[in-house]
mmCIF file of C-alpha atoms in Angstrom:
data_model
loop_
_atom_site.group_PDB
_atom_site.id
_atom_site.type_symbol
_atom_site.label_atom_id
_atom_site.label_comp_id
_atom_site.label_asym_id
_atom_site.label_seq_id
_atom_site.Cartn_x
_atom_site.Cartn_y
_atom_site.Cartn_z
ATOM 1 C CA UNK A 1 -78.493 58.509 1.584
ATOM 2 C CA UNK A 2 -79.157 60.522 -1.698
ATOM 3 C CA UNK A 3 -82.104 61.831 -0.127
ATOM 4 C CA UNK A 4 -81.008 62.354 3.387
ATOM 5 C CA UNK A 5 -78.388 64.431 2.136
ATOM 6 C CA UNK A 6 -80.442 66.477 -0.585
ATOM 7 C CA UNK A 7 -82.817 67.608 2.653
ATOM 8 C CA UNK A 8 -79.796 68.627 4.443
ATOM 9 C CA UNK A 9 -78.608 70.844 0.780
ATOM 10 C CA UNK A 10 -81.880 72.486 0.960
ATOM 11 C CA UNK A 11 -82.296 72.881 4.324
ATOM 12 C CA UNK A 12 -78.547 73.953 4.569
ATOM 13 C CA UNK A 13 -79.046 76.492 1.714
ATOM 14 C CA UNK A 14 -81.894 78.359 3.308
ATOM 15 C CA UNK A 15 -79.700 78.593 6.447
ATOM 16 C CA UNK A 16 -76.927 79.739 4.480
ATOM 17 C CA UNK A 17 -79.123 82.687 2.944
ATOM 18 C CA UNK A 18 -80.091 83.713 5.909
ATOM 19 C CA UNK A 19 -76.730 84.262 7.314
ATOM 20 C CA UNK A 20 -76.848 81.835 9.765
ATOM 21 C CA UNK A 21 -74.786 79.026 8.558
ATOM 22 C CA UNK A 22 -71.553 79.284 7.062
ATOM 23 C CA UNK A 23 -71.246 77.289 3.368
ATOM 24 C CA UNK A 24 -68.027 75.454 5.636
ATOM 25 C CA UNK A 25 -70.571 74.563 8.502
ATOM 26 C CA UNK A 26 -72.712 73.302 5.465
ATOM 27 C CA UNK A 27 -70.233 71.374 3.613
ATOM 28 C CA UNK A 28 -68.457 69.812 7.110
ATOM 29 C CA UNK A 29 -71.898 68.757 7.889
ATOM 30 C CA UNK A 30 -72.536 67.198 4.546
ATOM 31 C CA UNK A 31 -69.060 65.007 5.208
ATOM 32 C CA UNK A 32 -70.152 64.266 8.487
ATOM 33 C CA UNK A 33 -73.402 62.968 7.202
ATOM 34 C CA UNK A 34 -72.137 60.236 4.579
ATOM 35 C CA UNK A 35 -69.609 59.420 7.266
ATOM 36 C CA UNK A 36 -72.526 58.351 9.062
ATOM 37 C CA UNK A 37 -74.413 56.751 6.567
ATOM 38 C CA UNK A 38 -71.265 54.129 5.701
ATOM 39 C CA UNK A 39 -71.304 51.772 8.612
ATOM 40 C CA UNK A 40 -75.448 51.869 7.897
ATOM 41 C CA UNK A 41 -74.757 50.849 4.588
ATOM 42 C CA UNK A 42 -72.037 48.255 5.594
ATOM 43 C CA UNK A 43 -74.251 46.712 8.214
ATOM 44 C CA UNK A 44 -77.571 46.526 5.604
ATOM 45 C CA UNK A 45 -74.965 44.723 2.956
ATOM 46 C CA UNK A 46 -73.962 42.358 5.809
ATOM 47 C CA UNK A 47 -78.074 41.470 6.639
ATOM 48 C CA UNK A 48 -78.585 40.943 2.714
ATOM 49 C CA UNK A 49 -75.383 38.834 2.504
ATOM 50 C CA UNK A 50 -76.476 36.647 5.834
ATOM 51 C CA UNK A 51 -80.363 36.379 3.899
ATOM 52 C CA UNK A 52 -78.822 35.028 1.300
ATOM 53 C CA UNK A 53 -76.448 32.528 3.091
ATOM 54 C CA UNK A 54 -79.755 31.812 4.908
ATOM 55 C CA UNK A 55 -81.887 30.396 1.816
ATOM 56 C CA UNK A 56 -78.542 28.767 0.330
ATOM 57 C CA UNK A 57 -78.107 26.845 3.709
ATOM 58 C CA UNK A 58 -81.511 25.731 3.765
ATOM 59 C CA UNK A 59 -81.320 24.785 -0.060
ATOM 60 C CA UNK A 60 -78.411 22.529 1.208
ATOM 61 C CA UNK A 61 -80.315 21.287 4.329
ATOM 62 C CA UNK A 62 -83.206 20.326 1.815
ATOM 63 C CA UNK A 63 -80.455 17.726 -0.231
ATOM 64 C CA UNK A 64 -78.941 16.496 2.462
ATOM 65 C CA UNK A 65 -82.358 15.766 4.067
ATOM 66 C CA UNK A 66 -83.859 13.881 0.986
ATOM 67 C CA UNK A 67 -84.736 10.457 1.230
ATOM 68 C CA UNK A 68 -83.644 8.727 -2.655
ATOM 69 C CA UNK A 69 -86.271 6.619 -3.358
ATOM 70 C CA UNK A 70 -83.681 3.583 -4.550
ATOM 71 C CA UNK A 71 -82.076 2.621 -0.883
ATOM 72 C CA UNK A 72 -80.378 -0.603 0.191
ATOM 73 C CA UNK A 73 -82.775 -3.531 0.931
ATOM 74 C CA UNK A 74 -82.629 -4.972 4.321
ATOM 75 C CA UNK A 75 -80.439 -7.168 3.563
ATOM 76 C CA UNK A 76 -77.966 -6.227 0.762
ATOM 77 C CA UNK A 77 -74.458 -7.316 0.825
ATOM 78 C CA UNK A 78 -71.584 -5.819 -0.601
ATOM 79 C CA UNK A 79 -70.782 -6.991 -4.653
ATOM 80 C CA UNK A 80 -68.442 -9.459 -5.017
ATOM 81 C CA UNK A 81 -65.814 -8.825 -8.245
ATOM 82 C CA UNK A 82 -68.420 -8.942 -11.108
ATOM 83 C CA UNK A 83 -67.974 -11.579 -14.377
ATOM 84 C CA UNK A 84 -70.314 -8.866 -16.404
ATOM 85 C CA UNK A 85 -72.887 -11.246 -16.931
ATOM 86 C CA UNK A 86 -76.197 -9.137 -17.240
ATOM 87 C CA UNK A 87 -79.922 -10.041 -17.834
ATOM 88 C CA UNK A 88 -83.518 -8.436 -18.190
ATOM 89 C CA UNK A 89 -86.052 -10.451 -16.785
ATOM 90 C CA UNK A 90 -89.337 -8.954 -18.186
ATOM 91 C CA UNK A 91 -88.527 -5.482 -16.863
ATOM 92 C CA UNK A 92 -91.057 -3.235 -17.043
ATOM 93 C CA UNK A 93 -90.700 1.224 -15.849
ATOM 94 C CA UNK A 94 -92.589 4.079 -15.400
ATOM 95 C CA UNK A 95 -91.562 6.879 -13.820
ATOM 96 C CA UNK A 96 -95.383 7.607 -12.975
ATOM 97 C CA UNK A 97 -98.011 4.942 -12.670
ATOM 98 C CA UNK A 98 -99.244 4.286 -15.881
ATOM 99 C CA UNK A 99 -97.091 5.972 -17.705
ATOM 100 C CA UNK A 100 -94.666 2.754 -18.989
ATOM 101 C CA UNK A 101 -91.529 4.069 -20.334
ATOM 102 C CA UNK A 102 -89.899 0.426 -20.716
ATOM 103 C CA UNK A 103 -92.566 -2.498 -21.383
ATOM 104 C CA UNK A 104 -91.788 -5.860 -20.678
ATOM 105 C CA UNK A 105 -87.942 -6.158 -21.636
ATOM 106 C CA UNK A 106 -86.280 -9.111 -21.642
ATOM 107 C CA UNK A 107 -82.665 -9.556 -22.858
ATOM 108 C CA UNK A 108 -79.115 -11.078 -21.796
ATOM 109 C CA UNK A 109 -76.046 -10.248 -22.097
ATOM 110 C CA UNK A 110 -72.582 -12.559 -21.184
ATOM 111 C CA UNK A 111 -69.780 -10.829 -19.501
ATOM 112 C CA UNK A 112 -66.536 -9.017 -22.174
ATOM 113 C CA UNK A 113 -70.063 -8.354 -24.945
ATOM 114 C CA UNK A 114 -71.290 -5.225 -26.192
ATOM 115 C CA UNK A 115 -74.619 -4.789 -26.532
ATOM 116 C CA UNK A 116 -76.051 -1.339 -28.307
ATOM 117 C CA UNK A 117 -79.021 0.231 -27.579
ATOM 118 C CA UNK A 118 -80.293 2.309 -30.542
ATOM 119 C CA UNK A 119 -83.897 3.533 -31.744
ATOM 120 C CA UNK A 120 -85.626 7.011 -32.183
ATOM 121 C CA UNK A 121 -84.953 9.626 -29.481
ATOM 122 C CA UNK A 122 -88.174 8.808 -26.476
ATOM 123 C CA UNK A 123 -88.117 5.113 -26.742
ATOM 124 C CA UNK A 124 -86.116 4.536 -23.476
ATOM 125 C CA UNK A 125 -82.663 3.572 -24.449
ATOM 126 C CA UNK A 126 -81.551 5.503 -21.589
ATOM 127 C CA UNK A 127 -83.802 4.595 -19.246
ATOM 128 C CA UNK A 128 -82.650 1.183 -19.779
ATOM 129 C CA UNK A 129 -78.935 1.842 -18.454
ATOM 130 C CA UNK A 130 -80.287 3.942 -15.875
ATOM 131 C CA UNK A 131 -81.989 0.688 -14.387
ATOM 132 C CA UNK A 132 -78.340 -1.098 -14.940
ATOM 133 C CA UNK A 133 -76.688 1.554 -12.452
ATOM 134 C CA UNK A 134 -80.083 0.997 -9.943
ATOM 135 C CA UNK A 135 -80.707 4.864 -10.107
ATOM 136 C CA UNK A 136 -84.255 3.674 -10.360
ATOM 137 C CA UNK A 137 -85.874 0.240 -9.755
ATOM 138 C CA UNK A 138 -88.130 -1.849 -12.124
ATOM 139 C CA UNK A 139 -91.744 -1.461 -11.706
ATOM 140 C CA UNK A 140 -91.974 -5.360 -12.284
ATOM 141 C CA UNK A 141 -89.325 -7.959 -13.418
ATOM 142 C CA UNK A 142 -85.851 -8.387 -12.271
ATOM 143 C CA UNK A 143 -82.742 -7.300 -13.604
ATOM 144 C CA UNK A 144 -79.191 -9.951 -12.462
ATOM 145 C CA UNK A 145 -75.587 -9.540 -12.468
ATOM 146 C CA UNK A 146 -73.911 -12.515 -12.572
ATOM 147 C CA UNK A 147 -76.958 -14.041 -11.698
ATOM 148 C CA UNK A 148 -77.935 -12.394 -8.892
ATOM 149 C CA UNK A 149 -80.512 -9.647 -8.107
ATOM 150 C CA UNK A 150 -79.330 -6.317 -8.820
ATOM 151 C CA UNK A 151 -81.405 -5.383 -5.273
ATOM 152 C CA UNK A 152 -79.274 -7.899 -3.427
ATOM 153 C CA UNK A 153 -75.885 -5.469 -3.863
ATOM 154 C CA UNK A 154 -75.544 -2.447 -1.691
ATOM 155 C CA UNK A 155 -75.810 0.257 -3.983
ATOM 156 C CA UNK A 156 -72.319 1.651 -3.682
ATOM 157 C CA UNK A 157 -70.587 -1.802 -3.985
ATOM 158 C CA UNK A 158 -72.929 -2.072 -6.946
ATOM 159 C CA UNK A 159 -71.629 1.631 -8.658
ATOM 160 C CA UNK A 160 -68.396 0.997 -7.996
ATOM 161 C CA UNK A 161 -68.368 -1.654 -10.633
ATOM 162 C CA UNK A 162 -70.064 0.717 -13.537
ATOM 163 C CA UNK A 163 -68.429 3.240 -15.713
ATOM 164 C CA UNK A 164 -70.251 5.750 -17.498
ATOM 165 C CA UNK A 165 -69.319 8.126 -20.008
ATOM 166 C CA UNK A 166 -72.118 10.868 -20.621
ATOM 167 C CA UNK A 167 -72.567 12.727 -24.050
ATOM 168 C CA UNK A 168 -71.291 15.991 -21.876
ATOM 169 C CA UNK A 169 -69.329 14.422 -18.752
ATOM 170 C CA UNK A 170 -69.208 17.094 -16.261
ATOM 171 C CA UNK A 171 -65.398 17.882 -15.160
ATOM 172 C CA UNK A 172 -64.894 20.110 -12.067
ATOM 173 C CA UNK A 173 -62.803 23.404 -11.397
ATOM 174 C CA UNK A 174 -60.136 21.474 -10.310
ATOM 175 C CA UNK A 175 -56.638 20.030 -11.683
ATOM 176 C CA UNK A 176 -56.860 17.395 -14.507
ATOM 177 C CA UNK A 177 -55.175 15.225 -12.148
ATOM 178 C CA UNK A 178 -57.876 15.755 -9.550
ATOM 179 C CA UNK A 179 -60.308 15.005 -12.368
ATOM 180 C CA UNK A 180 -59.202 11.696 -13.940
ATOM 181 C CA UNK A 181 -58.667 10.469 -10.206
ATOM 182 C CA UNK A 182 -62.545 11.112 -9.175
ATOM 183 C CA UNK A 183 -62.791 7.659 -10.934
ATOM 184 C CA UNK A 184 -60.470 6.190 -7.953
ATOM 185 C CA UNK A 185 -59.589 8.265 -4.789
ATOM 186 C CA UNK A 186 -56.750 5.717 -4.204
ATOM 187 C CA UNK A 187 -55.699 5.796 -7.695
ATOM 188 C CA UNK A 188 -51.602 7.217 -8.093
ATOM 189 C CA UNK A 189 -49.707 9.095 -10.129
ATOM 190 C CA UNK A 190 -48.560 6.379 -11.716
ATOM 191 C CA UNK A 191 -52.233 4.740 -12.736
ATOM 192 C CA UNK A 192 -53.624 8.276 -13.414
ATOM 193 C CA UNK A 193 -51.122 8.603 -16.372
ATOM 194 C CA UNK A 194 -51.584 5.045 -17.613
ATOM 195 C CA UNK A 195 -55.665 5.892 -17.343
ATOM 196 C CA UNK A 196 -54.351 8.922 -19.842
ATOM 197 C CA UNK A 197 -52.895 7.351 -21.865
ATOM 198 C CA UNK A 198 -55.408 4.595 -22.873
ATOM 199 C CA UNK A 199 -57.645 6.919 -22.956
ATOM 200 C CA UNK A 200 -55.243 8.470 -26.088
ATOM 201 C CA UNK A 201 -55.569 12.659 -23.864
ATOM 202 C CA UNK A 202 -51.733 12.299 -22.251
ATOM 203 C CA UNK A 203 -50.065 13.959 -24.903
ATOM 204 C CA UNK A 204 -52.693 17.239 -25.054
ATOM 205 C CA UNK A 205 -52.188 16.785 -20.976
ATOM 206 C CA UNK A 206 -48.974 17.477 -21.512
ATOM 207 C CA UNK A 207 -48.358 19.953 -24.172
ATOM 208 C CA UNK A 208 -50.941 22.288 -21.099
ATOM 209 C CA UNK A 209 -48.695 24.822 -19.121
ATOM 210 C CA UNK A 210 -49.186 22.954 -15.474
ATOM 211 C CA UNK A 211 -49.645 19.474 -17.547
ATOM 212 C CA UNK A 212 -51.437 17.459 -15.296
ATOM 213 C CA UNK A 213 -51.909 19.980 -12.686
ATOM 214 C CA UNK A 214 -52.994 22.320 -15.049
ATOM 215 C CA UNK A 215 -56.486 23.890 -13.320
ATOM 216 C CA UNK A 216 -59.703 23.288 -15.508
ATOM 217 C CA UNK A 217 -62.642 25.818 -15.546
ATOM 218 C CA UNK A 218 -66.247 25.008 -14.344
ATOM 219 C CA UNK A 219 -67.420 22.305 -16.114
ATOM 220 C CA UNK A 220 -63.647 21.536 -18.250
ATOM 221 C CA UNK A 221 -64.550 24.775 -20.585
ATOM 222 C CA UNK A 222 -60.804 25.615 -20.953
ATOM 223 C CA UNK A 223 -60.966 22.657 -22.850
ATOM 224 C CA UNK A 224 -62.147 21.819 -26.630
ATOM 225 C CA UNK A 225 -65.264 18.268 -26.341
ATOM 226 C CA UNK A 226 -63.283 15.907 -27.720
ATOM 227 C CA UNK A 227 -60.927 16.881 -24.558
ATOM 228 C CA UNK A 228 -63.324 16.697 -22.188
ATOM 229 C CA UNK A 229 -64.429 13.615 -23.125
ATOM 230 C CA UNK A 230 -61.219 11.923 -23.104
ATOM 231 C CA UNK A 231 -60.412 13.288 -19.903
ATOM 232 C CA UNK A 232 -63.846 11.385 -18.807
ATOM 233 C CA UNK A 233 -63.034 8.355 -20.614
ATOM 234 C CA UNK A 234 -59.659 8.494 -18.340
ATOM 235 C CA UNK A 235 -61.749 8.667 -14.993
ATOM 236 C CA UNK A 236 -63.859 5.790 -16.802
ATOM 237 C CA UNK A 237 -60.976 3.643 -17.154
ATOM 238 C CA UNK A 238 -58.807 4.342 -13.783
ATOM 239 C CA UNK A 239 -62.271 2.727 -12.311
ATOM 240 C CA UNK A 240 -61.249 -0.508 -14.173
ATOM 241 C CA UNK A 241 -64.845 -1.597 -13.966
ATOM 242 C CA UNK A 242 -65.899 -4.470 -15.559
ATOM 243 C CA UNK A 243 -69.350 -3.079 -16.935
ATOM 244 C CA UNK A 244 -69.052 0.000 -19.282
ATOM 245 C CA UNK A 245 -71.908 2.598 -20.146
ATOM 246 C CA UNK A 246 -71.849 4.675 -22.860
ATOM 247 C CA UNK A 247 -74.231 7.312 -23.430
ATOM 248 C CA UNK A 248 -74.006 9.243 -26.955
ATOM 249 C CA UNK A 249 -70.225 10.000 -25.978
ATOM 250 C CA UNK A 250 -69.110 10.964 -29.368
ATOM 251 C CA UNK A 251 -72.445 13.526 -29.858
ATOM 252 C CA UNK A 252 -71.849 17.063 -31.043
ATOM 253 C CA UNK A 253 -68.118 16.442 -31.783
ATOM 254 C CA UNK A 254 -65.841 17.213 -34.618
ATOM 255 C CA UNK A 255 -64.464 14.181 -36.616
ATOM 256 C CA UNK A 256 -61.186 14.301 -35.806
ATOM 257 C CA UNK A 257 -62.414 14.618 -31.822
ATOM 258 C CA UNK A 258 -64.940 11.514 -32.582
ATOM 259 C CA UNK A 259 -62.145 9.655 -34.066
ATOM 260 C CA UNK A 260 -59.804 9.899 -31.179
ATOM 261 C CA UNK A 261 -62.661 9.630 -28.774
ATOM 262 C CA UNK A 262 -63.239 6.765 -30.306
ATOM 263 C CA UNK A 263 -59.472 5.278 -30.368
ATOM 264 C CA UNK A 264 -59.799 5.332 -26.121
ATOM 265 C CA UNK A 265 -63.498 3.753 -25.792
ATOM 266 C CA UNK A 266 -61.998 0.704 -27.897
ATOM 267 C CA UNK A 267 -59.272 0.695 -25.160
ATOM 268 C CA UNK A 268 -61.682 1.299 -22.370
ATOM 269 C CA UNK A 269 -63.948 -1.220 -23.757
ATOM 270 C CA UNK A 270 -61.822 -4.241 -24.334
ATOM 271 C CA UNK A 271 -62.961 -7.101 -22.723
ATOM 272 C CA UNK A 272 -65.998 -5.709 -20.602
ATOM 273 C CA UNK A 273 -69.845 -5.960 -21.180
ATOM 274 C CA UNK A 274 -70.083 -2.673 -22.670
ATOM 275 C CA UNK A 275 -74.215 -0.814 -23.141
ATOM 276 C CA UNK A 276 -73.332 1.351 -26.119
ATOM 277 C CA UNK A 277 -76.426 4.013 -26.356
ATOM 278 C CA UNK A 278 -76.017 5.786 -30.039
ATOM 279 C CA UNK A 279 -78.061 7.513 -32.692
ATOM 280 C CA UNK A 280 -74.738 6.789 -35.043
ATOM 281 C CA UNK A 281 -75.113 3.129 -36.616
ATOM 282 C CA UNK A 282 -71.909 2.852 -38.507
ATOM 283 C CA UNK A 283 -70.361 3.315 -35.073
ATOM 284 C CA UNK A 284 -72.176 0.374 -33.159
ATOM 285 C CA UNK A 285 -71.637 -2.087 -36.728
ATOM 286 C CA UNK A 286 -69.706 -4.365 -34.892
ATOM 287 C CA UNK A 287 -71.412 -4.801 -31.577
ATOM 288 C CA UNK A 288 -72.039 -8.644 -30.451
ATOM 289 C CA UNK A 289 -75.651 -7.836 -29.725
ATOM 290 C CA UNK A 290 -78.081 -4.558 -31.273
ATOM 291 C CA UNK A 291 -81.455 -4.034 -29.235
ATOM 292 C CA UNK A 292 -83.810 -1.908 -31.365
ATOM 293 C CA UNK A 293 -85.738 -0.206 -28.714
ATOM 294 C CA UNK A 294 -89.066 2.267 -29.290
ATOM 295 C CA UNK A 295 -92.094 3.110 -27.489
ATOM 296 C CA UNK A 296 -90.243 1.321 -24.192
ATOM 297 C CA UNK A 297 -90.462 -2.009 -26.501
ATOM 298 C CA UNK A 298 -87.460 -4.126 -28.041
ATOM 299 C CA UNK A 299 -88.883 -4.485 -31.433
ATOM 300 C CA UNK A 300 -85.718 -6.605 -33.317
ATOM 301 C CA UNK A 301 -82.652 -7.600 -31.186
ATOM 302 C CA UNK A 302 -79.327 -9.020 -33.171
ATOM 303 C CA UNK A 303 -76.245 -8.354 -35.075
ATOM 304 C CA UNK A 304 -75.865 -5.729 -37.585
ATOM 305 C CA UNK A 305 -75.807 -8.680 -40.149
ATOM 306 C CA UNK A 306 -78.851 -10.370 -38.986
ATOM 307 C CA UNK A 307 -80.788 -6.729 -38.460
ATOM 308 C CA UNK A 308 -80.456 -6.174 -42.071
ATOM 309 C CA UNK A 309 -81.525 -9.401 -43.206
ATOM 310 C CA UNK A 310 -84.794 -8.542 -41.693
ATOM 311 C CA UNK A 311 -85.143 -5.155 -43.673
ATOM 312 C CA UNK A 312 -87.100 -4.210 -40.536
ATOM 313 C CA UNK A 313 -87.061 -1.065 -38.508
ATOM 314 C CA UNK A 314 -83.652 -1.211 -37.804
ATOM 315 C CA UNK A 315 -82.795 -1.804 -42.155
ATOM 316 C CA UNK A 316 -85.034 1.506 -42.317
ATOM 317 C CA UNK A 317 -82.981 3.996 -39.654
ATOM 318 C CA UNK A 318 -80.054 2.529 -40.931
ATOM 319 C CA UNK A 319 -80.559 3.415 -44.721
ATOM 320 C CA UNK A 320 -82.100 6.554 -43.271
ATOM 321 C CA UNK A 321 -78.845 7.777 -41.586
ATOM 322 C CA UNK A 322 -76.673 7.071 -44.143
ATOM 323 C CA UNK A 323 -78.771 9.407 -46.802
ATOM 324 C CA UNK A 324 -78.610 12.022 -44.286
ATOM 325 C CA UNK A 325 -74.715 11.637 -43.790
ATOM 326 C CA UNK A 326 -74.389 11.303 -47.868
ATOM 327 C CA UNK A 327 -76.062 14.808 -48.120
ATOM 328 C CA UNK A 328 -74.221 16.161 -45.571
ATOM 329 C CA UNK A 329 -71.122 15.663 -47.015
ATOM 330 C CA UNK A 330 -72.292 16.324 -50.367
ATOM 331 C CA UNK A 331 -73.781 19.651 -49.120
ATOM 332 C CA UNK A 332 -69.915 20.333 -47.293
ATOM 333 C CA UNK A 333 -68.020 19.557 -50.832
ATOM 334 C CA UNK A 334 -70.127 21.397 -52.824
#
C-alpha cells in the first residue's frame, strides 16, 4: 500500500506541475486508493488467519489420531473397588531397549501403608509410580493390585482409583469450583466443600471475591503454590481413591505453604496405600516402608529406624540433608 500510493504521489506531482491535475484530483485519488486497498488487506488477514487455523487443526488431528502405546488388553475388565494391596514382581523398564531405567524391582506393599520412594534425582523414583498409574508397561515382570495384574483392569477403571498430586499440579482457567470437581464430574456442592476443607484451602476459598466461583488464571497463577497445591490436593481427595501418589508436592514452597500443604496430605492420606516420592527425609520419617532407589535399583528398603541402623546409603543422604538444612538456616539467621 505504502508503495502503491508513493507511485501515485510522484506520478500525481508531475501531473500536478504540469497543470494537468488539480492537487484535489490528486488528493481524492489518494483517498480513493487506500479505500481500495482495505478490503485487500482485510481479505489477506482473513487467508493468514484461515493458514493458521489450518496447521492448528491438523496439530489437533495429529493427537486425536495417536495410537498410546499402553491400550486395554483383549480382555480387560473393569476394576472392582480396590483394598490397596500393591506388589512389584521383578519389574524391570526402559523407555528404549537397552536403556534400563528400573532393574529388576521387587517390592510389596499392603493396602492403608505408605511407602516412600527417595534416592538421588535419575534413579527412577518416578518412573516407578508412573508404572503404578499403567502410563507405561513393564519391560518384564508384573506389577498386582490386590493381587491381580495391573494389565487385567481397563485402564480408566484402573485411573479412576489413583490420585496424584504433582510438584506443580496444573489448574485450568476456570472457577475453583470447576477445578476441585475435575477430580469427580458427579461430585456436588456439598462434597466439593468438604474436599476443601480436608484439604485445609476453604477458608483462603473463601476470603476470594467470587469464593468458590472465583475464576483462576492459566495454570492457577492468580494464586500463591502453597494454594495451588491445596486446591490439587482437594481434586485429589473428592476422587476418594484408595491409592495416593505423591510426587515432590511440597517442592519449591515456603514453610508456612509446606506446613499447611502438609496438614491436608495427612488428611488425604489417612488410611490409603500412599507412594510418597521426596528429596525431603524428615518429611517421609514416619512412612511404614522407605525404598532407597538409584541407578533403577532398590539398594536398602525399610523403616527410617532400620535404614539408619544400616549406616548405608540412605544413613549418608540423610546426614547429608540435614547439614545442608543446618547451613541454610544458619546462613538465614546470620
Amino acid at each position: 500500500v505504502a508503495i502503491s500510493i508513493a507511485l501515485v504521489l510522484w506520478r500525481g506531482s508531475h501531473l500536478v506541475i504540469q497543470k494537468t491535475l488539480t492537487p484535489g484530483d490528486l488528493l481524492v485519488f489518494i483517498t480513493y486508493l487506500k479505500n481500495a486497498f482495505e478490503p485487500l488487506r482485510k481479505l489477506s488477514n482473513q487467508f493468514s488467519e484461515i493458514a493458521k487455523a489450518t496447521a492448528s487443526g491438523e496439530r489437533v488431528i495429529h493427537v486425536l489420531d495417536y495410537e498410546p502405546h499402553v491400550r486395554n488388553y483383549p480382555n480387560a475388565k473393569p476394576a472392582h473397588s480396590f483394598f490397596g494391596a500393591v506388589r512389584f514382581e521383578n519389574v524391570t523398564f526402559g523407555y528404549d531397549t537397552g536403556n534400563e531405567i528400573l532393574k529388576n524391582v521387587s517390592f510389596e506393599v499392603q493396602p492403608g501403608q505408605q511407602v516412600a520412594v527417595v534416592g538421588a534425582s535419575g534413579g527412577g523414583k518416578s518412573t516407578l509410580t508412573s508404572l503404578i498409574l499403567r502410563l507405561y508397561d513393564p519391560n518384564s515382570g508384573r506389577i498386582l493390585i490386590d493381587g491381580q495384574d495391573l494389565r487385567e483392569y481397563t485402564l480408566d477403571s484402573l485411573r479412576q482409583q489413583i490420585s496424584i498430586v504433582l510438584q506443580e499440579s496444573i489448574l485450568f482457567a476456570a472457577s475453583i469450583r470447576e477445578n476441585i470437581a475435575y477430580g469427580n464430574l458427579d461430585a456436588t456442592d456439598e462434597e466439593i466443600e468438604q474436599a476443601a476443607r480436608l484439604a485445609n484451602a476453604h477458608e483462603f476459598i473463601t476470603n476470594l471475591p467470587d469464593g468458590y466461583d472465583t475464576v483462576l488464571g492459566e495454570r492457577g497463577c492468580t494464586l500463591s503454590g502453597g494454594q495451588r497445591q491445596r486446591i490439587a490436593i482437594a481434586r485429589a481427595a473428592i476422587r476418594h481413591a484408595p491409592i495416593v501418589v505423591l510426587d515432590e508436592p511440597t517442592t519449591g514452597l515456603d514453610n508456612a505453604s509446606v506446613q499447611a500443604v502438609n496438614k491436608a496430605l495427612h488428611r488425604l492420606t489417612r488410611e490409603r496405600t500412599t507412594f510418597i516420592i521426596s528429596h525431603d527425609l524428615k518429611a517421609v520419617e514416619d512412612a511404614d516402608l522407605i525404598l532407597y532407589v538409584e541407578d533403577g535399583q532398590i539398594l536398602e528398603r525399610g523403616t527410617h529406624q532400620e535404614l539408619m541402623r544400616l549406616s548405608g546409603r540412605y544413613t549418608a543422604l540423610y546426614k547429608l540433608k540435614n547439614a545442608v538444612n543446618r547451613g541454610e538456616n544458619n546462613y538465614a539467621f546470620n
